[in-house]
PDB file of C-alpha atoms in Angstrom:
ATOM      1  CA  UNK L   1     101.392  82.059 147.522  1.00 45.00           C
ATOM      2  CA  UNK L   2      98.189  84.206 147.268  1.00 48.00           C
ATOM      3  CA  UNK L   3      98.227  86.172 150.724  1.00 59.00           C
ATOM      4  CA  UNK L   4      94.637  86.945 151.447  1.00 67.00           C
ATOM      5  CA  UNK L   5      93.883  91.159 151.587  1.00 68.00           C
ATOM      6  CA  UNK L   6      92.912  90.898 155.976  1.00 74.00           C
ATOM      7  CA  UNK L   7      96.649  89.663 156.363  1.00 83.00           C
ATOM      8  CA  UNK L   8      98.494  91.360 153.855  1.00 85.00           C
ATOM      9  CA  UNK L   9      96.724  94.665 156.049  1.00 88.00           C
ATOM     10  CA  UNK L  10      97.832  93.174 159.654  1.00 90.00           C
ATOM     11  CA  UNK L  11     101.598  92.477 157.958  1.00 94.00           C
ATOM     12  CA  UNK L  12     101.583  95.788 156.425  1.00 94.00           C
ATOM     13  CA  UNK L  13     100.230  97.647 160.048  1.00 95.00           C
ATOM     14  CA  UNK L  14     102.049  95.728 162.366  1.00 97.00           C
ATOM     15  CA  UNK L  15     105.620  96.344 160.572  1.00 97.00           C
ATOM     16  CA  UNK L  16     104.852 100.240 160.268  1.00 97.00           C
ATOM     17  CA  UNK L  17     104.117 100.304 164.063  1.00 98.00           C
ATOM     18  CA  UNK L  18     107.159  98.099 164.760  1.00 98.00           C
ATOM     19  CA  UNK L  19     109.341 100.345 162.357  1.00 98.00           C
ATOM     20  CA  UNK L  20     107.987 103.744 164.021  1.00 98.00           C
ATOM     21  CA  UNK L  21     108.859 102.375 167.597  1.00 98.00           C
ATOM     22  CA  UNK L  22     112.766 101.521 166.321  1.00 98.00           C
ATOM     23  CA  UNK L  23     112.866 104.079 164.356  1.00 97.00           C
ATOM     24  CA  UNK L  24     111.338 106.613 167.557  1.00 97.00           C
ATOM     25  CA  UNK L  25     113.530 105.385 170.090  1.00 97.00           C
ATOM     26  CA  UNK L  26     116.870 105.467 167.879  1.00 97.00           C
ATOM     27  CA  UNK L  27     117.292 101.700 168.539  1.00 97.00           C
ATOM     28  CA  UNK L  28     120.024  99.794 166.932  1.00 95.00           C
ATOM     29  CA  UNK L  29     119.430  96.944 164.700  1.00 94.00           C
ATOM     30  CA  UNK L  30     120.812  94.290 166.875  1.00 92.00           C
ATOM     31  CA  UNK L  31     119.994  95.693 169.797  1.00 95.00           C
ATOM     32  CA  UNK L  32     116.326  95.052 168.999  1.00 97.00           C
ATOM     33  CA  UNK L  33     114.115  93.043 171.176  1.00 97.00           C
ATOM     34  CA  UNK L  34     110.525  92.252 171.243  1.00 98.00           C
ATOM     35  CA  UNK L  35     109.690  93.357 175.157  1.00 98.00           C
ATOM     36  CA  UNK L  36     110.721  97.014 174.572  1.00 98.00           C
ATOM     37  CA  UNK L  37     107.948  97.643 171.991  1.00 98.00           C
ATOM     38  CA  UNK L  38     105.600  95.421 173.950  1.00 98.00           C
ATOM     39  CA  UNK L  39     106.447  96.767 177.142  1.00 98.00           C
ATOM     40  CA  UNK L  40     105.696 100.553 175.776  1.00 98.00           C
ATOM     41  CA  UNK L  41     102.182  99.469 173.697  1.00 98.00           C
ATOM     42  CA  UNK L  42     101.256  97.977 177.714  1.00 98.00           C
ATOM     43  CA  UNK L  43     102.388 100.931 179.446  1.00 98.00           C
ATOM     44  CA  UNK L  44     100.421 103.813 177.141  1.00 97.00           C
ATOM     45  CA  UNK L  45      97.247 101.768 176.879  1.00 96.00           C
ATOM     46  CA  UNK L  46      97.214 100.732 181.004  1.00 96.00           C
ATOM     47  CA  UNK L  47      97.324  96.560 180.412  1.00 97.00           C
ATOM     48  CA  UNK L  48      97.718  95.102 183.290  1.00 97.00           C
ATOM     49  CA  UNK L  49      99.848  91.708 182.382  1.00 97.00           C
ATOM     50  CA  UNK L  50     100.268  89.022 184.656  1.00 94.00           C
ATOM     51  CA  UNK L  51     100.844  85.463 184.709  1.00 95.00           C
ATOM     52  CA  UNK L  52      98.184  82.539 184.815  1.00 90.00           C
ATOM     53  CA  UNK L  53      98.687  78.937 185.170  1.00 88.00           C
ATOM     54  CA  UNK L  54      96.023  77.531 182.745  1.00 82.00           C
ATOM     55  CA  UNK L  55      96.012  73.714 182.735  1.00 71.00           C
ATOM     56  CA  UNK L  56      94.669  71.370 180.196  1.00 58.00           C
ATOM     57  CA  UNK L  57      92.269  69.919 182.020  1.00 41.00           C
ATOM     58  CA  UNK L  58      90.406  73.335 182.898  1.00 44.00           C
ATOM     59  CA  UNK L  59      91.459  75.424 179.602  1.00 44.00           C
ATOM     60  CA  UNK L  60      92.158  72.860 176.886  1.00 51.00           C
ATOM     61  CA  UNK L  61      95.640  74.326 176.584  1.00 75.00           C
ATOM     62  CA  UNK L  62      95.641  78.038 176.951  1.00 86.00           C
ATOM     63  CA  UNK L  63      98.517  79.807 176.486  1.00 91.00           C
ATOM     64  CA  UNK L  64      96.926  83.266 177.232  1.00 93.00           C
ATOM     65  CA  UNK L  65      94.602  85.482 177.152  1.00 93.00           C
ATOM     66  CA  UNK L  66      93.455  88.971 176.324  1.00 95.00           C
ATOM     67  CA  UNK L  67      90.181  90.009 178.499  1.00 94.00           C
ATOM     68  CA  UNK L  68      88.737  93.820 177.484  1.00 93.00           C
ATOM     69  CA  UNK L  69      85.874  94.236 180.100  1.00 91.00           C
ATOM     70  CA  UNK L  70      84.433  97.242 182.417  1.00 87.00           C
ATOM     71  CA  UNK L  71      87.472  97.078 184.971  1.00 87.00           C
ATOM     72  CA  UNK L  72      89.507  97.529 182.127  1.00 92.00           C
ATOM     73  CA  UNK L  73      92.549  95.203 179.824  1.00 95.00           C
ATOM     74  CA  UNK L  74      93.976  92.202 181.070  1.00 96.00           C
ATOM     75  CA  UNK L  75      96.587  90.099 179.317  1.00 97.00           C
ATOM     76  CA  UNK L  76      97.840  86.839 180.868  1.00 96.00           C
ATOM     77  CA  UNK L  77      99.970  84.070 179.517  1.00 95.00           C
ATOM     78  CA  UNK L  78     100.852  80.736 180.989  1.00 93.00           C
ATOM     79  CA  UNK L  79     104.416  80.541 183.053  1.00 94.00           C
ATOM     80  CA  UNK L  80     104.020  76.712 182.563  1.00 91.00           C
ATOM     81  CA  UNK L  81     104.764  77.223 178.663  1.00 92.00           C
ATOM     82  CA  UNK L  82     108.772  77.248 177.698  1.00 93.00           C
ATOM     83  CA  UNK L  83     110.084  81.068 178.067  1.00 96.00           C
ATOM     84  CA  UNK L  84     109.957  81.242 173.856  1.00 96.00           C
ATOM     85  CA  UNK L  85     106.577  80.251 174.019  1.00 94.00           C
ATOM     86  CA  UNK L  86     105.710  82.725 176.795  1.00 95.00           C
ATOM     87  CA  UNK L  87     107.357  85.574 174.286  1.00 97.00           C
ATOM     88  CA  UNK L  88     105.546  84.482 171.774  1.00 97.00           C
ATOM     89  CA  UNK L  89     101.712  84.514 173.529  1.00 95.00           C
ATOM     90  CA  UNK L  90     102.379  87.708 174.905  1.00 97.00           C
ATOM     91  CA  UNK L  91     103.354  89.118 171.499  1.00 97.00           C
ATOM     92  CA  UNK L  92     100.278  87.514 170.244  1.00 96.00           C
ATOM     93  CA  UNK L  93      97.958  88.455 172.911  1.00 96.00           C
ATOM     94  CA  UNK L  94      99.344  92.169 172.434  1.00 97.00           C
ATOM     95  CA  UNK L  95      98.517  91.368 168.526  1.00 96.00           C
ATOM     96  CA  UNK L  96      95.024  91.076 169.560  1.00 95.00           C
ATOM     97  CA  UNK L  97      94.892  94.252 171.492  1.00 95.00           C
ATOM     98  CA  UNK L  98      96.458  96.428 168.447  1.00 95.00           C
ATOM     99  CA  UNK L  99      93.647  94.391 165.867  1.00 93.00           C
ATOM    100  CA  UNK L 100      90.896  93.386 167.474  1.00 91.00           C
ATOM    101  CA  UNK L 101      89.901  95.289 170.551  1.00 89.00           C
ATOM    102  CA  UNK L 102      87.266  97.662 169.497  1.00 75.00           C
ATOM    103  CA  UNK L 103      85.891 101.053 171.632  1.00 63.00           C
ATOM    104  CA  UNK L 104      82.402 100.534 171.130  1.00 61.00           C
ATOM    105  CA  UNK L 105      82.753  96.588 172.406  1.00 65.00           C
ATOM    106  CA  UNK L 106      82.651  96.452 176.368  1.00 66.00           C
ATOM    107  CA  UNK L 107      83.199  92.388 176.890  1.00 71.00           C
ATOM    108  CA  UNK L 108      85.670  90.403 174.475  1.00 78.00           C
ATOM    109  CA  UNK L 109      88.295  87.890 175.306  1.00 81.00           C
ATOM    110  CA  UNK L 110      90.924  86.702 172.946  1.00 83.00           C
ATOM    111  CA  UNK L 111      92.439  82.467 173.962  1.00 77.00           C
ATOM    112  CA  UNK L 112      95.532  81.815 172.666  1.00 72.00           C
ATOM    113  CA  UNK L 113      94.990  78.016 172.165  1.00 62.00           C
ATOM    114  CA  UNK L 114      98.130  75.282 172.691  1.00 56.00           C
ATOM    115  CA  UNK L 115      96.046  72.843 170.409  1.00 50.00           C
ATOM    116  CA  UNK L 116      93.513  74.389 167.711  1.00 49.00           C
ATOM    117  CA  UNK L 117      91.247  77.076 166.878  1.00 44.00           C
ATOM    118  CA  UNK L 118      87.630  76.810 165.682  1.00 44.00           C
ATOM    119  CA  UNK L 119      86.563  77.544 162.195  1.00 45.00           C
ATOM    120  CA  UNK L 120      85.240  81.419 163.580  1.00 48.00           C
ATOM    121  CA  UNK L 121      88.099  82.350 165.536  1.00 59.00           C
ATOM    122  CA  UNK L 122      90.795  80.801 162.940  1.00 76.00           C
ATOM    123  CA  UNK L 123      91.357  84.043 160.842  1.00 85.00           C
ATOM    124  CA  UNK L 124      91.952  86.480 163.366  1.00 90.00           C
ATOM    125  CA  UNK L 125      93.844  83.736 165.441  1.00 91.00           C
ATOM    126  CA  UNK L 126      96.232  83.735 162.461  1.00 90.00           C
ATOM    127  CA  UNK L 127      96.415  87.477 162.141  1.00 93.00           C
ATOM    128  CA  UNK L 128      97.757  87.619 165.322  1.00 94.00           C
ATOM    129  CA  UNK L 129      99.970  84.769 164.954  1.00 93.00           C
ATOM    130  CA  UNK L 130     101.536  86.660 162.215  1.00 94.00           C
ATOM    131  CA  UNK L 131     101.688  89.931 164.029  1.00 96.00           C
ATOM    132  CA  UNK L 132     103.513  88.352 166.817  1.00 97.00           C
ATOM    133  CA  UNK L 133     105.839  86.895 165.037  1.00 97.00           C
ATOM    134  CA  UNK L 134     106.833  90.241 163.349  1.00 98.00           C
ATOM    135  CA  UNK L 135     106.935  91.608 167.079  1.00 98.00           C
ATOM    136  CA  UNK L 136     109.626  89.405 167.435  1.00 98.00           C
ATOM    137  CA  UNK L 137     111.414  89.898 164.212  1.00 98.00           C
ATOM    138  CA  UNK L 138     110.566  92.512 162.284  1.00 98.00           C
ATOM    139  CA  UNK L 139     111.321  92.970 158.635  1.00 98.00           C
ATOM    140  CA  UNK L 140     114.197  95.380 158.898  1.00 98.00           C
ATOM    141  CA  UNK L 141     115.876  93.342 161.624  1.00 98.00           C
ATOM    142  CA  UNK L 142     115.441  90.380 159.575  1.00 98.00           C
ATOM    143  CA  UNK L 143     116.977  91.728 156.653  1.00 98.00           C
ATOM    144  CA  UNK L 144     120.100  93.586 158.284  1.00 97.00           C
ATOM    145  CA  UNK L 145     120.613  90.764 160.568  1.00 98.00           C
ATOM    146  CA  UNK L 146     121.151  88.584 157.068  1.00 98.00           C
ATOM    147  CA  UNK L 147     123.648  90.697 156.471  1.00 97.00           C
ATOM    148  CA  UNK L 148     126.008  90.035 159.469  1.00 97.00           C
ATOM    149  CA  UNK L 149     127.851  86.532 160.344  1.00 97.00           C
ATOM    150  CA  UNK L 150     125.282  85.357 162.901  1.00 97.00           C
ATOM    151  CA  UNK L 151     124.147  81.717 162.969  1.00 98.00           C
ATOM    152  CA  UNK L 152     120.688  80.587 162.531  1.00 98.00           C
ATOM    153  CA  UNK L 153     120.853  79.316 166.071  1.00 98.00           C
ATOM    154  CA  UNK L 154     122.276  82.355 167.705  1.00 98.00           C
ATOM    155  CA  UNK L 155     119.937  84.378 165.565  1.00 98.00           C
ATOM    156  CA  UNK L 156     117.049  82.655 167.407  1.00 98.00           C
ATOM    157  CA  UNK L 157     118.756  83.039 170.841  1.00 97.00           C
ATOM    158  CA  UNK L 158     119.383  86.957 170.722  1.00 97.00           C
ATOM    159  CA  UNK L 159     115.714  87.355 169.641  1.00 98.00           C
ATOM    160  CA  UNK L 160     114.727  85.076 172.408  1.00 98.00           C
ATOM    161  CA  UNK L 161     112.250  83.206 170.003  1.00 97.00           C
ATOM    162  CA  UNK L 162     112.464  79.231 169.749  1.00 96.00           C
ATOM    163  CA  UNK L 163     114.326  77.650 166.231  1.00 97.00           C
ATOM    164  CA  UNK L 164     110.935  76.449 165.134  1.00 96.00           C
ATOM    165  CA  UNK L 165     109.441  79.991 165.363  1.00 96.00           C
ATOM    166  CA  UNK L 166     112.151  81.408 163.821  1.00 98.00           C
ATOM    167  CA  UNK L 167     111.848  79.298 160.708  1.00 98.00           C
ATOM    168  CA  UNK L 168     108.216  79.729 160.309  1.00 96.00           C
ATOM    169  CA  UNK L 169     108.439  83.612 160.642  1.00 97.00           C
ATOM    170  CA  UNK L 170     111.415  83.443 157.833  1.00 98.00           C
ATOM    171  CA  UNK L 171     109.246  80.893 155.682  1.00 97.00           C
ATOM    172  CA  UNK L 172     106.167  83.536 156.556  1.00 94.00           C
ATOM    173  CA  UNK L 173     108.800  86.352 155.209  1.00 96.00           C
ATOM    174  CA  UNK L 174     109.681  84.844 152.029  1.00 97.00           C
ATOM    175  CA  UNK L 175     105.527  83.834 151.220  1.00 94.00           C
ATOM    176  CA  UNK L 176     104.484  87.057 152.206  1.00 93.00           C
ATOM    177  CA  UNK L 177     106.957  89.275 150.288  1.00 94.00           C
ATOM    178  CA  UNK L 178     107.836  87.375 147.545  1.00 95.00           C
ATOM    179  CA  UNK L 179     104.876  85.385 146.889  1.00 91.00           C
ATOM    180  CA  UNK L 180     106.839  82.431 146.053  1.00 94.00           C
ATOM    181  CA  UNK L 181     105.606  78.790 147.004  1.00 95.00           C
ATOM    182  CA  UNK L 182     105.788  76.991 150.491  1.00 95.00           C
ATOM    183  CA  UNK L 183     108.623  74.776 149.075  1.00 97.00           C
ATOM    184  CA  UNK L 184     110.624  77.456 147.703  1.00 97.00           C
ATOM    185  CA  UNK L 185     110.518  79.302 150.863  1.00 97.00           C
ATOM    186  CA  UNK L 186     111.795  76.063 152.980  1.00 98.00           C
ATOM    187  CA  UNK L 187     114.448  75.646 150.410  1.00 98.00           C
ATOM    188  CA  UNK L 188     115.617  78.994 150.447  1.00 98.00           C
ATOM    189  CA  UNK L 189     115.440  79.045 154.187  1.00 98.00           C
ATOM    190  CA  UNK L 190     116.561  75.298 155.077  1.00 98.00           C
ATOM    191  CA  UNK L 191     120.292  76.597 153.325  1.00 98.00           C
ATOM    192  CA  UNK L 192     120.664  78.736 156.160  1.00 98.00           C
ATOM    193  CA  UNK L 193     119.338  76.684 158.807  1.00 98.00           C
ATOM    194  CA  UNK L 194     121.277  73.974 158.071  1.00 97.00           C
ATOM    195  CA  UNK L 195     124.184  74.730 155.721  1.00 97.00           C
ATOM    196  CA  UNK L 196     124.723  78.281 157.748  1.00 97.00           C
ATOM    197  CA  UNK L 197     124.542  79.827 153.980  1.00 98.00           C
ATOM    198  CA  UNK L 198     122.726  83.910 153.319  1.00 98.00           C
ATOM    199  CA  UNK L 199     123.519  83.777 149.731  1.00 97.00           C
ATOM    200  CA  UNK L 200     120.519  82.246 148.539  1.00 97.00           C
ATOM    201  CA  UNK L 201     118.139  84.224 150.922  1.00 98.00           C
ATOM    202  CA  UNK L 202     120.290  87.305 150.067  1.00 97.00           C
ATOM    203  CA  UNK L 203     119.601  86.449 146.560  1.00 97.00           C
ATOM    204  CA  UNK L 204     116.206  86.249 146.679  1.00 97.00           C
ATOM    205  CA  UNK L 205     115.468  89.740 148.143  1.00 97.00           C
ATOM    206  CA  UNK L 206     117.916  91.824 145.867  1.00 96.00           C
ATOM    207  CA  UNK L 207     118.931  89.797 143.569  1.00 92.00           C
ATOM    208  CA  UNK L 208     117.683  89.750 139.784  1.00 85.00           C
ATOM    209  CA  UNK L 209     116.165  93.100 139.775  1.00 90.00           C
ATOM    210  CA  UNK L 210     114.486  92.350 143.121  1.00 94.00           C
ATOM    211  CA  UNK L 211     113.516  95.765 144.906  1.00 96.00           C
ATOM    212  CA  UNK L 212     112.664  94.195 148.146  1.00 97.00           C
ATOM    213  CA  UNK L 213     115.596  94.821 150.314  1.00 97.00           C
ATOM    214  CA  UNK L 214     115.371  98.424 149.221  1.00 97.00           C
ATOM    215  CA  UNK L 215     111.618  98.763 149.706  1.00 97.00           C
ATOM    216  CA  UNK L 216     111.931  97.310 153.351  1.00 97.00           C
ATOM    217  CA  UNK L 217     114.709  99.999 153.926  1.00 97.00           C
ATOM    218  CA  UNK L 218     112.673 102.619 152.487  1.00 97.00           C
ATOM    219  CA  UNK L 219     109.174 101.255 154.622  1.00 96.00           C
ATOM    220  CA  UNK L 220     111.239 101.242 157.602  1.00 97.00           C
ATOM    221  CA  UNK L 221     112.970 105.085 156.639  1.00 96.00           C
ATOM    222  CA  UNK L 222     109.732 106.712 156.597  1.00 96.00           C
ATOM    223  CA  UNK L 223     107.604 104.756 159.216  1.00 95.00           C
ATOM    224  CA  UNK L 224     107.914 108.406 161.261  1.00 90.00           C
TER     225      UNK L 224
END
C-alpha cells in the first residue's frame, strides 16, 4: 500500500506525541488509556469539552465538533452515539486540534460526520481518523499488548474502543508499517480475530529480518 507523504507525517507526529506522554508520565503498557493523554492535551490548551445532542435531521449525523473562534476552543461530541463511538470522536476531534487549528486563523470548525465527507474536507477528515485511532492504540501498546495472552475481544474492551475499530486500526497498522496489501493485512489480522492466534502478526513485525518491532521500541525509547 502506497501511504500518501500528509499521512505518513500525521502517523509519524501523532505516535511521537502519544509516546512522549507514556513515556512522561511513567505509564505502564497496559495501563494505557486514551482519556489520560486526551484529558492532559484539553487541560494545557483550555478546551472546553462538552456534550451536544446533534440529530440527523438538523446536522446530517454529527458526531462532533471542533469550533476555534474569538471566545476561544470548543469540542463537543454527541452522547446519543454508543460510548466507543463517543471515544472515538473525541479522539478525533482532539486530532483536529493537534493538525489543523492554526494561530493566525480566528474562525474554523472541524464536523465529524456519521455518514460522509465531501471531496475538500476528505483528506484531513482521514488524517484525523487515523490520529484518533492511534490515540486509542498506539503503536507501542499495540505491539506489547501482542505479546501477552489477551483476546481480541478483551483487547478491544480494556482500550474501550468498539471490535470494528479495533480491526481497522490493526489493518491501518499493518498498511502503514509494512506496506503490505489490504488483503494481506485482513489475513494477517482476521487469524487473531477469529482463530485467537499472534503468531502470524508476530511474524510479520520481527520475523524474516523484519526490524519493525525493534524500531517501534526504539521510536517509543527516545520520544523524550
Amino acid at each position: 500500500m502506497s501511504i500518501p507523504a500528509n499521512l505518513e507525517d500525521a502517523y509519524v507526529k501523532i505516535t511521537h506525541l502519544v509516546n512522549t506522554f507514556i513515556l512522561k508520565n511513567e505509564i505502564e503498557f497496559s495501563n494505557y488509556k486514551w482519556s489520560y493523554f486526551f484529558n492532559e492535551v484539553v487541560e494545557e490548551n483550555d478546551i472546553d469539552v462538552f456534550p451536544h445532542a446533534f440529530t440527523q435531521t438538523s446536522q446530517g449525523g454529527v458526531s462532533g465538533m471542533l469550533v476555534k473562534d474569538l471566545l476561544g476552543i470548543t469540542l463537543s461530541y454527541n452522547p446519543l452515539d454508543l460510548d466507543f463511538r463517543q471515544n472515538f470522536s473525541k479522539c478525533h476531534e482532539l486530532a483536529h486540534f493537534l493538525f489543523h487549528v492554526t494561530s493566525y486563523n480566528e474562525n474554523m470548525i472541524f464536523k465529524d460526520m456519521s455518514t460522509s465527507y465531501d471531496e475538500d474536507s476528505s483528506e484531513i477528515e482521514f488524517e484525523a481518523n487515523v490520529a484518533a485511532s492511534i490515540i486509542l492504540l498506539p503503536d507501542i501498546v499495540l505491539v506489547k499488548l501482542m505479546k501477552t495472552s489477551i483476546s481480541f475481544i478483551r483487547m478491544a474492551e480494556n482500550l474501550e474502543m468498539s471490535q470494528a475499530a479495533l480491526y481497522v486500526r490493526m489493518v491501518q497498522f499493518l498498511e502503514f508499517n509494512l506496506s503490505i496489501s489490504n488483503i494481506s493485512a485482513r489475513r494477517v489480522i482476521n487469524s487473531f480475530r477469529y482463530d485467537g492466534s499472534k503468531e502470524l502478526f508476530n511474524l510479520y513485525i520481527s520475523g524474516f529480518g523484519c526490524t519493525l518491532e525493534k524500531q517501534i521500541h526504539l521510536n517509543f525509547e527516545n520520544a523524550l
